[in-house]
mmCIF file of C-alpha atoms in Angstrom:
data_model
loop_
_atom_site.group_PDB
_atom_site.id
_atom_site.type_symbol
_atom_site.label_atom_id
_atom_site.label_comp_id
_atom_site.label_asym_id
_atom_site.label_seq_id
_atom_site.Cartn_x
_atom_site.Cartn_y
_atom_site.Cartn_z
ATOM 1 C CA UNK A 286 -45.987 15.158 10.751
ATOM 2 C CA UNK A 287 -49.339 14.615 11.563
ATOM 3 C CA UNK A 288 -50.568 15.890 8.111
ATOM 4 C CA UNK A 289 -48.343 13.537 6.420
ATOM 5 C CA UNK A 290 -49.526 10.831 8.521
ATOM 6 C CA UNK A 291 -53.336 11.203 8.512
ATOM 7 C CA UNK A 292 -53.779 8.654 5.492
ATOM 8 C CA UNK A 293 -51.445 6.284 6.284
ATOM 9 C CA UNK A 294 -52.455 2.414 6.028
ATOM 10 C CA UNK A 295 -53.239 0.550 9.171
ATOM 11 C CA UNK A 296 -49.336 -0.548 9.483
ATOM 12 C CA UNK A 297 -48.076 2.978 9.212
ATOM 13 C CA UNK A 298 -50.735 5.304 11.064
ATOM 14 C CA UNK A 299 -50.010 7.685 13.869
ATOM 15 C CA UNK A 300 -49.749 4.804 16.518
ATOM 16 C CA UNK A 301 -46.875 3.575 14.862
ATOM 17 C CA UNK A 302 -45.158 7.018 14.903
ATOM 18 C CA UNK A 303 -45.808 7.333 18.673
ATOM 19 C CA UNK A 304 -44.772 3.712 19.420
ATOM 20 C CA UNK A 305 -41.198 4.147 17.342
ATOM 21 C CA UNK A 306 -40.687 7.627 19.393
ATOM 22 C CA UNK A 307 -41.385 5.608 22.603
ATOM 23 C CA UNK A 308 -39.241 2.976 21.839
ATOM 24 C CA UNK A 309 -36.512 5.450 20.742
ATOM 25 C CA UNK A 310 -36.943 7.578 23.803
ATOM 26 C CA UNK A 311 -36.379 4.038 25.724
ATOM 27 C CA UNK A 312 -33.042 2.940 24.072
ATOM 28 C CA UNK A 313 -31.947 6.452 24.290
ATOM 29 C CA UNK A 314 -31.825 6.323 28.189
ATOM 30 C CA UNK A 315 -29.216 3.534 28.083
ATOM 31 C CA UNK A 316 -26.308 5.088 25.928
ATOM 32 C CA UNK A 317 -24.614 8.518 25.467
ATOM 33 C CA UNK A 318 -26.676 10.289 22.282
ATOM 34 C CA UNK A 319 -28.261 13.440 21.162
ATOM 35 C CA UNK A 320 -31.404 12.851 22.894
ATOM 36 C CA UNK A 321 -33.123 15.817 20.806
ATOM 37 C CA UNK A 322 -31.901 14.413 17.474
ATOM 38 C CA UNK A 323 -33.188 11.025 18.184
ATOM 39 C CA UNK A 324 -36.841 12.219 18.978
ATOM 40 C CA UNK A 325 -37.193 14.524 16.030
ATOM 41 C CA UNK A 326 -36.004 11.908 13.903
ATOM 42 C CA UNK A 327 -38.537 9.316 15.630
ATOM 43 C CA UNK A 328 -41.298 11.756 15.112
ATOM 44 C CA UNK A 329 -40.483 12.759 11.511
ATOM 45 C CA UNK A 330 -39.133 9.262 10.110
ATOM 46 C CA UNK A 331 -42.097 8.038 8.069
ATOM 47 C CA UNK A 332 -42.932 11.369 6.688
ATOM 48 C CA UNK A 333 -41.958 10.531 2.970
ATOM 49 C CA UNK A 334 -44.725 7.440 3.033
ATOM 50 C CA UNK A 335 -47.260 9.547 1.262
ATOM 51 C CA UNK A 336 -45.081 10.147 -1.727
ATOM 52 C CA UNK A 337 -43.861 6.476 -1.774
ATOM 53 C CA UNK A 338 -47.571 5.485 -1.534
ATOM 54 C CA UNK A 339 -48.208 7.754 -4.690
ATOM 55 C CA UNK A 340 -44.853 6.859 -6.738
ATOM 56 C CA UNK A 341 -43.604 3.243 -5.927
ATOM 57 C CA UNK A 342 -40.102 4.168 -7.402
ATOM 58 C CA UNK A 343 -39.555 6.437 -4.690
ATOM 59 C CA UNK A 344 -37.705 5.511 -1.345
ATOM 60 C CA UNK A 345 -39.929 6.916 1.729
ATOM 61 C CA UNK A 346 -36.427 7.244 3.663
ATOM 62 C CA UNK A 347 -35.070 9.464 1.076
ATOM 63 C CA UNK A 348 -37.926 11.731 0.596
ATOM 64 C CA UNK A 349 -38.607 11.849 4.171
ATOM 65 C CA UNK A 350 -34.879 12.642 4.855
ATOM 66 C CA UNK A 351 -34.953 15.646 2.358
ATOM 67 C CA UNK A 352 -38.576 16.838 4.003
ATOM 68 C CA UNK A 353 -37.120 16.770 7.489
ATOM 69 C CA UNK A 354 -34.038 18.934 6.477
ATOM 70 C CA UNK A 355 -36.362 21.586 4.478
ATOM 71 C CA UNK A 356 -38.521 21.617 7.172
ATOM 72 C CA UNK A 357 -35.986 22.084 10.328
ATOM 73 C CA UNK A 358 -33.478 24.538 8.416
ATOM 74 C CA UNK A 359 -35.596 27.591 9.127
ATOM 75 C CA UNK A 360 -36.215 26.337 13.054
ATOM 76 C CA UNK A 361 -32.817 24.975 13.871
ATOM 77 C CA UNK A 362 -29.246 25.105 13.184
ATOM 78 C CA UNK A 363 -28.027 23.195 9.970
ATOM 79 C CA UNK A 364 -25.779 20.682 11.769
ATOM 80 C CA UNK A 365 -29.068 19.663 13.750
ATOM 81 C CA UNK A 366 -31.090 19.493 10.724
ATOM 82 C CA UNK A 367 -28.307 17.518 8.973
ATOM 83 C CA UNK A 368 -28.372 14.778 11.537
ATOM 84 C CA UNK A 369 -31.975 14.459 11.641
ATOM 85 C CA UNK A 370 -31.680 14.126 7.844
ATOM 86 C CA UNK A 371 -29.043 11.244 8.194
ATOM 87 C CA UNK A 372 -31.102 9.271 10.566
ATOM 88 C CA UNK A 373 -34.206 9.511 8.663
ATOM 89 C CA UNK A 374 -32.174 8.902 5.550
ATOM 90 C CA UNK A 375 -30.955 5.136 6.876
ATOM 91 C CA UNK A 376 -33.942 3.903 9.145
ATOM 92 C CA UNK A 377 -35.275 1.434 6.620
ATOM 93 C CA UNK A 378 -34.392 -2.261 6.278
ATOM 94 C CA UNK A 379 -32.207 -2.790 3.419
ATOM 95 C CA UNK A 380 -28.590 -3.700 1.706
ATOM 96 C CA UNK A 381 -28.084 -0.043 1.089
ATOM 97 C CA UNK A 382 -26.545 2.299 3.380
ATOM 98 C CA UNK A 383 -26.118 1.603 7.226
ATOM 99 C CA UNK A 384 -27.206 4.034 9.892
ATOM 100 C CA UNK A 385 -23.807 5.335 10.819
ATOM 101 C CA UNK A 386 -24.285 7.480 13.995
ATOM 102 C CA UNK A 387 -25.452 6.252 17.511
ATOM 103 C CA UNK A 388 -28.719 8.483 16.818
ATOM 104 C CA UNK A 389 -29.373 6.876 13.392
ATOM 105 C CA UNK A 390 -28.829 3.235 14.953
ATOM 106 C CA UNK A 391 -31.548 4.181 18.119
ATOM 107 C CA UNK A 392 -33.941 4.930 15.019
ATOM 108 C CA UNK A 393 -33.305 2.067 13.043
ATOM 109 C CA UNK A 394 -33.637 -0.112 16.079
ATOM 110 C CA UNK A 395 -36.896 1.680 17.358
ATOM 111 C CA UNK A 396 -38.717 1.185 13.817
ATOM 112 C CA UNK A 397 -37.650 -2.606 13.683
ATOM 113 C CA UNK A 398 -38.884 -3.156 17.282
ATOM 114 C CA UNK A 399 -42.304 -2.333 15.854
ATOM 115 C CA UNK A 400 -42.067 -4.898 13.405
ATOM 116 C CA UNK A 401 -40.971 -7.552 16.193
ATOM 117 C CA UNK A 402 -43.447 -9.705 18.184
ATOM 118 C CA UNK A 403 -47.498 -10.443 17.977
ATOM 119 C CA UNK A 404 -47.784 -6.692 17.298
ATOM 120 C CA UNK A 405 -45.281 -6.706 14.008
ATOM 121 C CA UNK A 406 -46.902 -9.967 12.542
ATOM 122 C CA UNK A 407 -50.414 -7.905 13.059
ATOM 123 C CA UNK A 408 -49.039 -4.631 11.612
ATOM 124 C CA UNK A 409 -47.625 -6.931 8.438
ATOM 125 C CA UNK A 410 -50.574 -8.766 7.926
ATOM 126 C CA UNK A 411 -52.584 -5.732 7.730
ATOM 127 C CA UNK A 412 -50.259 -4.111 5.260
ATOM 128 C CA UNK A 413 -50.442 -6.944 3.272
ATOM 129 C CA UNK A 414 -54.205 -7.193 3.153
ATOM 130 C CA UNK A 415 -54.326 -3.590 2.165
ATOM 131 C CA UNK A 416 -51.982 -4.330 -0.932
ATOM 132 C CA UNK A 417 -53.255 -7.814 -1.825
ATOM 133 C CA UNK A 418 -50.394 -9.538 -0.762
ATOM 134 C CA UNK A 419 -51.307 -13.398 0.054
ATOM 135 C CA UNK A 420 -50.595 -15.456 3.139
ATOM 136 C CA UNK A 421 -48.717 -18.049 0.807
ATOM 137 C CA UNK A 422 -47.894 -19.031 -2.581
ATOM 138 C CA UNK A 423 -45.841 -21.515 -4.434
ATOM 139 C CA UNK A 424 -43.919 -18.635 -5.939
ATOM 140 C CA UNK A 425 -43.860 -14.655 -5.480
ATOM 141 C CA UNK A 426 -44.173 -12.435 -2.451
ATOM 142 C CA UNK A 427 -46.433 -13.404 0.713
ATOM 143 C CA UNK A 428 -46.426 -12.957 4.350
ATOM 144 C CA UNK A 429 -44.507 -16.210 5.132
ATOM 145 C CA UNK A 430 -41.972 -15.062 2.641
ATOM 146 C CA UNK A 431 -41.665 -11.800 4.139
ATOM 147 C CA UNK A 432 -41.347 -13.396 7.343
ATOM 148 C CA UNK A 433 -38.672 -15.891 6.434
ATOM 149 C CA UNK A 434 -36.901 -13.362 4.615
ATOM 150 C CA UNK A 435 -37.048 -10.185 6.667
ATOM 151 C CA UNK A 436 -38.711 -10.463 9.787
ATOM 152 C CA UNK A 437 -37.089 -13.460 11.099
ATOM 153 C CA UNK A 438 -34.197 -12.048 10.900
ATOM 154 C CA UNK A 439 -34.451 -8.836 12.145
ATOM 155 C CA UNK A 440 -33.851 -9.971 15.739
ATOM 156 C CA UNK A 441 -30.189 -10.789 15.057
ATOM 157 C CA UNK A 442 -29.599 -7.333 13.429
ATOM 158 C CA UNK A 443 -30.238 -4.829 16.116
ATOM 159 C CA UNK A 444 -27.489 -2.178 16.767
ATOM 160 C CA UNK A 445 -28.101 -1.665 20.429
ATOM 161 C CA UNK A 446 -28.147 -3.749 23.433
ATOM 162 C CA UNK A 447 -31.457 -2.075 24.766
ATOM 163 C CA UNK A 448 -33.402 -3.140 21.443
ATOM 164 C CA UNK A 449 -32.016 -6.732 21.604
ATOM 165 C CA UNK A 450 -33.570 -6.946 25.568
ATOM 166 C CA UNK A 451 -36.849 -5.444 24.285
ATOM 167 C CA UNK A 452 -37.205 -7.741 21.245
ATOM 168 C CA UNK A 453 -36.461 -11.153 23.377
ATOM 169 C CA UNK A 454 -40.237 -11.508 24.287
ATOM 170 C CA UNK A 455 -41.595 -10.633 20.857
ATOM 171 C CA UNK A 456 -39.261 -12.888 19.203
ATOM 172 C CA UNK A 457 -40.928 -15.869 21.273
ATOM 173 C CA UNK A 458 -44.295 -14.821 20.441
ATOM 174 C CA UNK A 459 -43.731 -14.127 16.524
ATOM 175 C CA UNK A 460 -41.705 -17.640 16.445
ATOM 176 C CA UNK A 461 -44.550 -19.451 18.158
ATOM 177 C CA UNK A 462 -47.069 -17.964 15.785
ATOM 178 C CA UNK A 463 -45.129 -18.695 12.598
ATOM 179 C CA UNK A 464 -44.715 -22.541 13.808
ATOM 180 C CA UNK A 465 -48.572 -22.722 14.706
ATOM 181 C CA UNK A 466 -49.118 -21.168 10.942
ATOM 182 C CA UNK A 467 -46.994 -23.454 9.133
ATOM 183 C CA UNK A 468 -48.332 -26.751 10.894
ATOM 184 C CA UNK A 469 -51.921 -25.579 10.130
ATOM 185 C CA UNK A 470 -50.836 -24.785 6.533
ATOM 186 C CA UNK A 471 -49.756 -28.345 6.369
ATOM 187 C CA UNK A 472 -52.309 -30.163 7.760
ATOM 188 C CA UNK A 473 -54.684 -28.307 5.343
ATOM 189 C CA UNK A 474 -52.210 -29.036 2.428
ATOM 190 C CA UNK A 475 -52.312 -32.940 3.274
ATOM 191 C CA UNK A 476 -56.177 -32.666 3.481
ATOM 192 C CA UNK A 477 -56.411 -30.541 -0.007
ATOM 193 C CA UNK A 478 -54.284 -33.368 -1.592
ATOM 194 C CA UNK A 479 -56.738 -36.047 -0.762
ATOM 195 C CA UNK A 480 -59.683 -33.380 -1.779
ATOM 196 C CA UNK A 481 -58.042 -33.000 -5.279
ATOM 197 C CA UNK A 482 -57.925 -36.727 -5.597
ATOM 198 C CA UNK A 483 -61.451 -37.219 -4.565
ATOM 199 C CA UNK A 484 -63.102 -34.439 -6.907
ATOM 200 C CA UNK A 485 -61.214 -35.752 -9.770
ATOM 201 C CA UNK A 486 -62.759 -39.538 -8.881
ATOM 202 C CA UNK A 487 -65.960 -38.078 -8.338
ATOM 203 C CA UNK A 488 -66.056 -35.480 -11.186
ATOM 204 C CA UNK A 489 -68.360 -37.517 -13.838
ATOM 205 C CA UNK A 490 -70.939 -38.059 -10.815
ATOM 206 C CA UNK A 491 -70.996 -34.601 -9.309
ATOM 207 C CA UNK A 492 -71.029 -32.720 -12.900
ATOM 208 C CA UNK B 63 -67.673 -21.717 -7.931
ATOM 209 C CA UNK B 64 -64.275 -20.836 -9.431
ATOM 210 C CA UNK B 65 -66.081 -18.050 -11.346
ATOM 211 C CA UNK B 66 -67.589 -16.578 -8.352
ATOM 212 C CA UNK B 67 -64.661 -16.991 -6.140
ATOM 213 C CA UNK B 68 -61.855 -15.410 -8.191
ATOM 214 C CA UNK B 69 -61.997 -12.066 -7.029
ATOM 215 C CA UNK B 70 -62.298 -12.996 -3.553
ATOM 216 C CA UNK B 71 -60.359 -11.227 -1.250
ATOM 217 C CA UNK B 72 -57.229 -12.833 0.549
ATOM 218 C CA UNK B 73 -59.243 -14.162 3.562
ATOM 219 C CA UNK B 74 -61.792 -15.548 0.933
ATOM 220 C CA UNK B 75 -59.981 -16.892 -1.870
ATOM 221 C CA UNK B 76 -60.239 -20.257 -3.661
ATOM 222 C CA UNK B 77 -57.826 -22.004 -0.817
ATOM 223 C CA UNK B 78 -60.586 -21.271 1.666
ATOM 224 C CA UNK B 79 -62.919 -23.083 -0.206
ATOM 225 C CA UNK B 80 -60.585 -25.914 -0.651
ATOM 226 C CA UNK B 81 -59.854 -25.732 3.080
ATOM 227 C CA UNK B 82 -63.217 -25.764 4.315
ATOM 228 C CA UNK B 83 -64.031 -28.730 2.133
ATOM 229 C CA UNK B 84 -61.468 -30.414 3.306
ATOM 230 C CA UNK B 85 -62.486 -29.717 7.010
ATOM 231 C CA UNK B 86 -66.193 -30.787 6.009
ATOM 232 C CA UNK B 87 -64.789 -34.059 4.394
ATOM 233 C CA UNK B 88 -62.831 -34.742 7.534
ATOM 234 C CA UNK B 89 -65.817 -34.334 9.866
ATOM 235 C CA UNK B 90 -68.348 -36.310 7.566
ATOM 236 C CA UNK B 91 -66.042 -39.366 8.099
ATOM 237 C CA UNK B 92 -66.967 -39.357 11.709
ATOM 238 C CA UNK B 93 -70.705 -39.531 11.798
ATOM 239 C CA UNK B 94 -73.538 -40.294 9.622
ATOM 240 C CA UNK B 95 -74.726 -37.726 7.090
ATOM 241 C CA UNK B 96 -75.401 -37.405 3.276
ATOM 242 C CA UNK B 97 -71.545 -37.099 2.200
ATOM 243 C CA UNK B 98 -72.580 -35.654 -1.417
ATOM 244 C CA UNK B 99 -74.658 -32.809 0.652
ATOM 245 C CA UNK B 100 -71.853 -31.895 2.563
ATOM 246 C CA UNK B 101 -69.408 -31.492 -0.190
ATOM 247 C CA UNK B 102 -71.316 -29.768 -2.637
ATOM 248 C CA UNK B 103 -72.627 -27.349 0.057
ATOM 249 C CA UNK B 104 -68.918 -26.716 1.266
ATOM 250 C CA UNK B 105 -67.713 -26.234 -2.313
ATOM 251 C CA UNK B 106 -70.643 -23.808 -3.025
ATOM 252 C CA UNK B 107 -70.902 -22.329 0.253
ATOM 253 C CA UNK B 108 -69.494 -18.699 -0.538
ATOM 254 C CA UNK B 109 -70.519 -18.217 -4.043
ATOM 255 C CA UNK B 110 -72.702 -15.316 -2.692
ATOM 256 C CA UNK B 111 -69.735 -13.350 -1.620
ATOM 257 C CA UNK B 112 -69.081 -11.376 -4.646
ATOM 258 C CA UNK B 113 -72.894 -10.124 -4.507
ATOM 259 C CA UNK B 114 -72.384 -9.218 -0.501
ATOM 260 C CA UNK B 115 -68.961 -7.241 -1.724
ATOM 261 C CA UNK B 116 -71.092 -5.286 -4.409
ATOM 262 C CA UNK B 117 -73.764 -4.380 -2.201
ATOM 263 C CA UNK B 118 -73.499 -4.724 1.704
ATOM 264 C CA UNK B 119 -76.856 -5.045 2.593
ATOM 265 C CA UNK B 120 -77.099 -8.356 0.760
ATOM 266 C CA UNK B 121 -76.127 -11.509 2.959
ATOM 267 C CA UNK B 122 -73.717 -13.771 1.350
ATOM 268 C CA UNK B 123 -75.308 -16.481 3.053
ATOM 269 C CA UNK B 124 -78.916 -16.252 1.578
ATOM 270 C CA UNK B 125 -77.520 -15.031 -1.818
ATOM 271 C CA UNK B 126 -75.543 -17.919 -2.158
ATOM 272 C CA UNK B 127 -78.159 -20.522 -0.756
ATOM 273 C CA UNK B 128 -80.473 -19.374 -3.686
ATOM 274 C CA UNK B 129 -77.906 -19.148 -6.570
ATOM 275 C CA UNK B 130 -76.682 -22.835 -5.507
ATOM 276 C CA UNK B 131 -80.288 -24.014 -5.446
ATOM 277 C CA UNK B 132 -80.866 -22.181 -8.776
ATOM 278 C CA UNK B 133 -77.741 -23.801 -10.238
ATOM 279 C CA UNK B 134 -78.367 -27.411 -8.852
ATOM 280 C CA UNK B 135 -81.852 -27.897 -10.046
ATOM 281 C CA UNK B 136 -81.292 -28.825 -13.439
ATOM 282 C CA UNK B 137 -78.594 -31.296 -12.437
ATOM 283 C CA UNK B 138 -80.052 -33.147 -9.546
ATOM 284 C CA UNK B 139 -83.477 -33.932 -8.082
ATOM 285 C CA UNK B 140 -85.229 -31.151 -5.995
ATOM 286 C CA UNK B 141 -84.489 -32.319 -2.629
ATOM 287 C CA UNK B 142 -80.795 -32.054 -3.046
ATOM 288 C CA UNK B 143 -80.657 -28.851 -4.193
ATOM 289 C CA UNK B 144 -82.767 -28.037 -1.316
ATOM 290 C CA UNK B 145 -80.741 -29.605 1.207
ATOM 291 C CA UNK B 146 -77.760 -28.016 -0.333
ATOM 292 C CA UNK B 147 -79.525 -24.555 -0.200
ATOM 293 C CA UNK B 148 -80.259 -25.037 3.520
ATOM 294 C CA UNK B 149 -76.535 -25.918 4.420
ATOM 295 C CA UNK B 150 -75.497 -22.803 2.795
ATOM 296 C CA UNK B 151 -78.193 -20.388 4.279
ATOM 297 C CA UNK B 152 -77.211 -21.131 7.948
ATOM 298 C CA UNK B 153 -73.296 -21.537 7.576
ATOM 299 C CA UNK B 154 -72.605 -17.764 8.567
ATOM 300 C CA UNK B 155 -71.859 -16.669 12.305
ATOM 301 C CA UNK B 156 -74.811 -15.050 13.602
ATOM 302 C CA UNK B 157 -77.589 -14.895 15.907
ATOM 303 C CA UNK B 158 -80.388 -15.707 13.552
ATOM 304 C CA UNK B 159 -81.288 -19.461 12.111
ATOM 305 C CA UNK B 160 -79.001 -22.188 13.419
ATOM 306 C CA UNK B 161 -77.811 -24.845 11.434
ATOM 307 C CA UNK B 162 -80.773 -27.833 11.494
ATOM 308 C CA UNK B 163 -79.697 -30.788 9.979
ATOM 309 C CA UNK B 164 -76.176 -32.595 10.287
ATOM 310 C CA UNK B 165 -75.095 -31.656 6.821
ATOM 311 C CA UNK B 166 -75.738 -27.778 7.898
ATOM 312 C CA UNK B 167 -73.894 -28.139 11.118
ATOM 313 C CA UNK B 168 -70.718 -29.940 9.380
ATOM 314 C CA UNK B 169 -70.663 -26.930 6.813
ATOM 315 C CA UNK B 170 -71.067 -24.444 9.936
ATOM 316 C CA UNK B 171 -67.855 -25.969 11.707
ATOM 317 C CA UNK B 172 -65.742 -26.501 8.699
ATOM 318 C CA UNK B 173 -66.155 -22.816 7.966
ATOM 319 C CA UNK B 174 -65.315 -21.935 11.832
ATOM 320 C CA UNK B 175 -62.358 -24.171 11.744
ATOM 321 C CA UNK B 176 -60.938 -21.990 9.154
ATOM 322 C CA UNK B 177 -61.185 -18.848 11.307
ATOM 323 C CA UNK B 178 -59.344 -20.732 14.283
ATOM 324 C CA UNK B 179 -55.878 -20.732 15.342
ATOM 325 C CA UNK B 180 -52.957 -18.857 13.663
ATOM 326 C CA UNK B 181 -54.412 -19.122 10.233
ATOM 327 C CA UNK B 182 -57.997 -17.662 11.419
ATOM 328 C CA UNK B 183 -55.921 -14.881 13.115
ATOM 329 C CA UNK B 184 -54.015 -14.284 9.783
ATOM 330 C CA UNK B 185 -56.912 -14.409 7.469
ATOM 331 C CA UNK B 186 -58.785 -12.233 9.836
ATOM 332 C CA UNK B 187 -55.673 -9.436 9.680
ATOM 333 C CA UNK B 188 -55.691 -9.654 5.957
ATOM 334 C CA UNK B 189 -59.491 -9.188 5.848
ATOM 335 C CA UNK B 190 -58.943 -6.204 8.349
ATOM 336 C CA UNK B 191 -56.204 -4.668 6.003
ATOM 337 C CA UNK B 192 -58.131 -4.949 2.907
ATOM 338 C CA UNK B 193 -61.049 -3.023 4.359
ATOM 339 C CA UNK B 194 -59.320 -0.481 6.524
ATOM 340 C CA UNK B 195 -60.402 -1.917 10.033
ATOM 341 C CA UNK B 196 -57.622 -1.199 12.318
ATOM 342 C CA UNK B 197 -55.494 -3.254 14.905
ATOM 343 C CA UNK B 198 -57.497 -1.711 18.008
ATOM 344 C CA UNK B 199 -59.249 1.465 18.738
ATOM 345 C CA UNK B 200 -60.802 3.173 22.009
ATOM 346 C CA UNK B 201 -64.374 2.714 20.466
ATOM 347 C CA UNK B 202 -65.590 1.033 17.040
ATOM 348 C CA UNK B 203 -64.750 -2.243 15.349
ATOM 349 C CA UNK B 204 -61.461 -3.270 15.377
ATOM 350 C CA UNK B 205 -59.474 -6.722 14.946
ATOM 351 C CA UNK B 206 -59.339 -6.997 18.834
ATOM 352 C CA UNK B 207 -62.741 -6.330 19.177
ATOM 353 C CA UNK B 208 -63.430 -8.947 16.464
ATOM 354 C CA UNK B 209 -61.282 -11.323 18.323
ATOM 355 C CA UNK B 210 -62.647 -10.815 21.573
ATOM 356 C CA UNK B 211 -66.441 -11.084 20.502
ATOM 357 C CA UNK B 212 -66.209 -13.623 17.658
ATOM 358 C CA UNK B 213 -63.064 -15.433 17.041
ATOM 359 C CA UNK B 214 -62.468 -16.221 20.927
ATOM 360 C CA UNK B 215 -66.055 -17.702 21.434
ATOM 361 C CA UNK B 216 -65.818 -19.947 18.421
ATOM 362 C CA UNK B 217 -64.097 -22.693 19.890
ATOM 363 C CA UNK B 218 -67.108 -23.238 22.542
ATOM 364 C CA UNK B 219 -69.928 -23.274 19.837
ATOM 365 C CA UNK B 220 -69.027 -26.209 17.469
ATOM 366 C CA UNK B 221 -71.695 -28.718 16.853
ATOM 367 C CA UNK B 222 -69.846 -31.692 16.322
ATOM 368 C CA UNK B 223 -67.302 -33.503 18.512
ATOM 369 C CA UNK B 224 -64.466 -33.864 15.728
ATOM 370 C CA UNK B 225 -64.580 -30.087 14.759
ATOM 371 C CA UNK B 226 -63.783 -29.352 18.672
ATOM 372 C CA UNK B 227 -61.034 -31.907 18.475
ATOM 373 C CA UNK B 228 -59.022 -30.512 15.329
ATOM 374 C CA UNK B 229 -59.973 -26.852 16.813
ATOM 375 C CA UNK B 230 -58.178 -27.771 20.336
ATOM 376 C CA UNK B 231 -54.318 -27.143 18.971
ATOM 377 C CA UNK B 232 -55.511 -24.068 17.144
ATOM 378 C CA UNK B 233 -57.117 -22.718 20.196
ATOM 379 C CA UNK B 234 -53.682 -22.726 21.941
ATOM 380 C CA UNK B 235 -51.984 -20.869 19.156
ATOM 381 C CA UNK B 236 -54.795 -18.186 18.990
ATOM 382 C CA UNK B 237 -54.894 -17.318 22.416
ATOM 383 C CA UNK B 238 -50.868 -17.073 22.929
ATOM 384 C CA UNK B 239 -51.130 -14.890 20.135
ATOM 385 C CA UNK B 240 -53.658 -12.661 21.648
ATOM 386 C CA UNK B 241 -52.198 -12.661 25.142
ATOM 387 C CA UNK B 242 -48.628 -11.413 23.562
ATOM 388 C CA UNK B 243 -50.388 -8.853 21.151
ATOM 389 C CA UNK B 244 -52.196 -7.508 24.338
ATOM 390 C CA UNK B 245 -49.141 -7.248 26.505
ATOM 391 C CA UNK B 246 -47.133 -5.414 23.548
ATOM 392 C CA UNK B 247 -49.769 -3.087 23.331
ATOM 393 C CA UNK B 248 -49.643 -2.544 27.072
ATOM 394 C CA UNK B 249 -46.034 -1.711 27.062
ATOM 395 C CA UNK B 250 -46.383 0.281 24.366
ATOM 396 C CA UNK B 251 -49.579 2.376 25.495
ATOM 397 C CA UNK B 252 -47.364 2.822 28.804
ATOM 398 C CA UNK B 253 -44.604 4.258 26.867
ATOM 399 C CA UNK B 254 -46.611 6.363 24.880
ATOM 400 C CA UNK B 255 -48.215 8.268 28.022
ATOM 401 C CA UNK B 256 -44.526 8.847 29.143
ATOM 402 C CA UNK B 257 -44.102 10.522 25.456
ATOM 403 C CA UNK B 258 -47.030 12.544 25.584
ATOM 404 C CA UNK B 259 -46.091 13.881 28.776
ATOM 405 C CA UNK B 260 -42.566 14.806 27.422
ATOM 406 C CA UNK B 261 -43.679 16.264 24.500
ATOM 407 C CA UNK B 262 -45.989 18.597 26.066
ATOM 408 C CA UNK B 263 -43.413 19.905 28.256
ATOM 409 C CA UNK B 264 -40.628 20.459 25.742
ATOM 410 C CA UNK B 265 -43.259 21.766 22.993
ATOM 411 C CA UNK B 266 -42.044 25.353 23.339
ATOM 412 C CA UNK B 267 -38.440 24.465 22.745
ATOM 413 C CA UNK B 268 -38.825 21.927 19.903
ATOM 414 C CA UNK B 269 -41.213 24.147 18.127
#
């Protein structure tokens, strides 16, 4: 896992893995589950990221699930390797397969907790900066679009009660930041419209 | 200016120039000043950035000041070109030369307003992501270090009363985000310590 994560971007570095594992361990305390499956899945959940970074057509959840299975097979019984594989395969936020077991739901929730709150916003912006994604645009992908279409909705999509509890204070922080950002961008866009008029008027004189 | 800014990073793209010019225009309404010097300085203040991006030993404020002077000399009288040059030369946050004229102080304040508030935090994180600067580290440069040593102090360093007024609501938004981030990182670091112990204990079993 350490080998796979060493070149991770700032949003998916080792500290992300440790935070997700810590969240997963916390949630696992509150419900009957196979704690070892949860912990190993959390530690290995992003090992497919370097493959996806090299080839964007790959899905790091699918790749990572297969890698984890292959890695575990000589070390554990096959049933254990399969359960870890299935947790990792469905940890990603998307429309496809949903997490089917308690352990898979815990991993999903733990991973999503790390894009909640101020920390989630900070991680998303670091990722956007590294990938040339702008703060906001008229059309196309941007931080604001990601917040509004993905991050803002996560708080209502947790599988476990404990994750909802952990997310509540994070939700307030994220919503306050989003509101402040919108309001600052609005002020700026009003001033910019005035400025555009001014520049058009004085164009001949200035140039 | 458009040619110089077209390859800017997400934090210093054209929209930054327009916002700074809009802020400068707003502040200039509140005090006696040469409004044309203010506006031209604001539009040209970051034209030295591409040079600094290519060669980190260069200071974009120095380079941009000289570029603006050379650009303006055939178009305006020399006194005007000199005043614009001096505004651009001292617009950067640092220990050296301070802005000496009202126009230079307006440009400094306008540029600093754009790293205030939620928008300033978002721009800083995008910049950090693009330059591989982490969110926080034990030692070395990070977003948290930049916030604490530079951004948090800007609110007390404005030259103009109008900039202080514009910054006040931004300050609340930035401080709330910083507090939430620290508190989330603290929770996480507590959990991580527990996790480290757990991993040490179960090391033999897991591997």
